[in-house]
Amino acid sequence: MKLAIKGMTCASCVQRIEKALLAVPGVKSASVNLATDTATVDGNAGFNDLSAAVSAAGYELQTMQRQFTVKGMTCASCAGRVEKSLLHVPGVTSATVNLATEHVSITLLPATEDSALQQAVAAAGYELVPDQTAVNSGEAQSKQPFYRHDSWPVIGATVLTLPLVLPMVGLLFAADWMLPALWQWLLATPVQFYFGARFYKAAWQALKAKTGNMDLLVSIGTSAAYGLSLYLWYSFDGHHGGPHLYFESSAAVLTLVLLGKFLEKRAKQRTTDALKALENLKPTSATVWRDNKWQSIAAAELKQGDKVKVLPGGRIPADGVVTKGDSHVDEALISGESIPLHKTVADKVTGGAVNLDGVLEFDASAVGAESTLAKIIRLVEQAQGAKAPVQALVDKISSLFVPAVLLVAVVTLLAWGYLFNDWTQGILNAVAVLVIACPCALGLATPAAIMAGTGTAARHGILVKDALALEQATKIDYVVFDKTGTLTEGKPELMQVTALQGSDAELVALAYALSDNSEHPLAKAVVNYAQAQQIALTEASDFTLVAGKGVQASVGKRQLLLGSGNWMRELGLTLPSDQIRIQGASVSWLAEIKHQTTELIGLLCFADKAKPEAKTAVHQLQQNGIKVAMLTGDSKESANYIAKQLSLDNVQAEVLPQGKAQAVAAYQAQGFKVAMVGDGINDAPALAQADLGIAMASGTEVAVSAAAITLMRGNPQLVATALRLASATYRNIQQNLFWAFAFNTIGIPLAALGFLNPVIAGGAMAFSSVLVVSNALRLQRMSFK
């Protein structure tokens, strides 16, 4: 086995890793190559043991993710076998199959060959196709007439089966429409062996792999009914009318199963509508300035820094910053924002959005895989391919399902034959058992709901990282918001300037000098105010950021501090709070160090408004029985002012960044399941600590990466929407699993006892899969506003 190792720097690293690998049971030899950062291991040790040994030595085994399409799967047991076969390939660390999309996501070592993966899957009876090949193949197929590749088997089988089934309707009216045995055989045989050939092929592959699947059950069941009919026809003695045959049962079962698979496939395709809509946002061409002229190129050829032009009605081909022009842009399918956004110079634009009414020129800042749209698509694909924790139980049941059904069918046959001396009825009941047992519904129950739910979330501007986040969201009973930029606009304005020494203009000039190098929202407010007053900027030197407190710098010969009241009190200053005239203001104090003493120069008051949607967002959460709190590093006065406006259950102010994670942990210690909502770098520890991290994409990349759910708009109402959607999705999973289990736990005993004939059993089996997927699709029609 060849391993890629991260973190090696010298020859001693090589020795440590080789020593660690040789200590793993099953390793016969190990050789590490420092030049290529790889290790070659001979033996039968498992990857997890090797990885643990390398990690213990202080290094890391590198892995990568690959996506493939799997052809030939029909039920949950198929998905389980594909996963199992891949996990036996050296270098594969995990494999997750999504039956609904027929895709598999494989985590593997970089040196693992595709051919090894394909051989393993082929040995299990299936075909593994790299995703790009599958996509191209799918595009080629979609250009063919619909009937050629999808509905022809259903139509053909139905035409041949109807004459066989109509006599059953005639019996209701005491009419004898039964066809002669020869005609029944002529109609049933093409259905059995031509239109039903796909079941025999898949069943044979399963047998070769020494496993079972839905196709095996259908093949055995319909073959038994077809064979029984041939036997009764051959052994008929010519008395009492014609022989009682069951060709209509075998043909009708196959036709119903084909119809069910057809409807199931069409329904499954609808679960990926959201992902297809996002994929369709990718423009194919772009107009760029190259070689001193505007020219059209493929969007895939765009480079960071390119000057791009978008005409009215055109789709923006990459992320960027507007350098010229003025227009409205529709970002509805990306962020869920239905109102077009005005864009002008210095505004950011997002690839995939539609330019509506003006010409825009922008510099491309993120292209290809680094663009916002590409990241959204990856997140949606990741979520739709993930397994919910409950799926582990389903997988265990599915692995035992087919053998158990075959055993029940054999017991049914023997019981009717020996106990009631009715072998014909025993065969028919065994056929009904085989046919009604449908592991398809079990396999589709979870992925269909997850795909529909995460797709619907994406349309609302909510990106779910994985299926575990959906389950965690259903348990949340406490939501903790950051304040600035989350519940408030995040754009505080300087509302009061009060100099305690000198003039107000001098105070603003000094604060401007200290704020110009800071990214803090209050610093930006000072800069905006000073520029609006046309105050000249004085350069500051020795600039130092004091985390959670403020900034320190020298302006001329003066050593100045600008920061929070807590910092000033730590320095021994008494703050004249009676000078603050703005209710709930955030206050920054300017002080000067003189001869080892510190003196106050003045104060600056800032006001930050609550977002228009914030009060409704809090009310919606509280209506659902969820407590709402706010954490902020701002002053108590400012925090309490916003908390009172929004009727929050709890508020903690003047909290340092590391204190936010501790505050979340304190709520958890009280027994609450906590969701943290934030947008800044300082929120990342709290997002990671919470049971569910929710980040606003309008914030920093660090916050987004630490969160399980990302809101594409800075609207706090999306928090309640995300939690409701997660609950609806998880309920849908539970409903699907209930129906899938109910069909089998009720249907199989009824079939064994003779209460279901094979035709009704076949219809029920087909209906169960369609019901599960159709139930999942209800999520696409639900409103979460």
PDB file of C-alpha atoms in Angstrom, residues 18 213 352 393 504 572 578 594 617 732 779:
ATOM      1  CA  GLU A  18       9.064   3.964   9.614  1.00  0.00           C
ATOM      2  CA  ASN A 213     -31.080  -7.911  -4.018  1.00  0.00           C
ATOM      3  CA  GLY A 352     -24.207  33.214 -11.353  1.00  0.00           C
ATOM      4  CA  LEU A 393     -29.730   1.048  11.338  1.00  0.00           C
ATOM      5  CA  ASP A 504     -14.236  68.263  19.375  1.00  0.00           C
ATOM      6  CA  GLY A 572      -7.274  53.348  36.704  1.00  0.00           C
ATOM      7  CA  ASP A 578     -22.942  61.610  32.833  1.00  0.00           C
ATOM      8  CA  LYS A 594       1.648  61.405  29.860  1.00  0.00           C
ATOM      9  CA  ALA A 617     -36.885  36.537  14.052  1.00  0.00           C
ATOM     10  CA  ASN A 732     -40.117  13.317   6.631  1.00  0.00           C
ATOM     11  CA  LEU A 779     -40.687  19.299   1.170  1.00  0.00           C
TER      12      LEU A 779
END
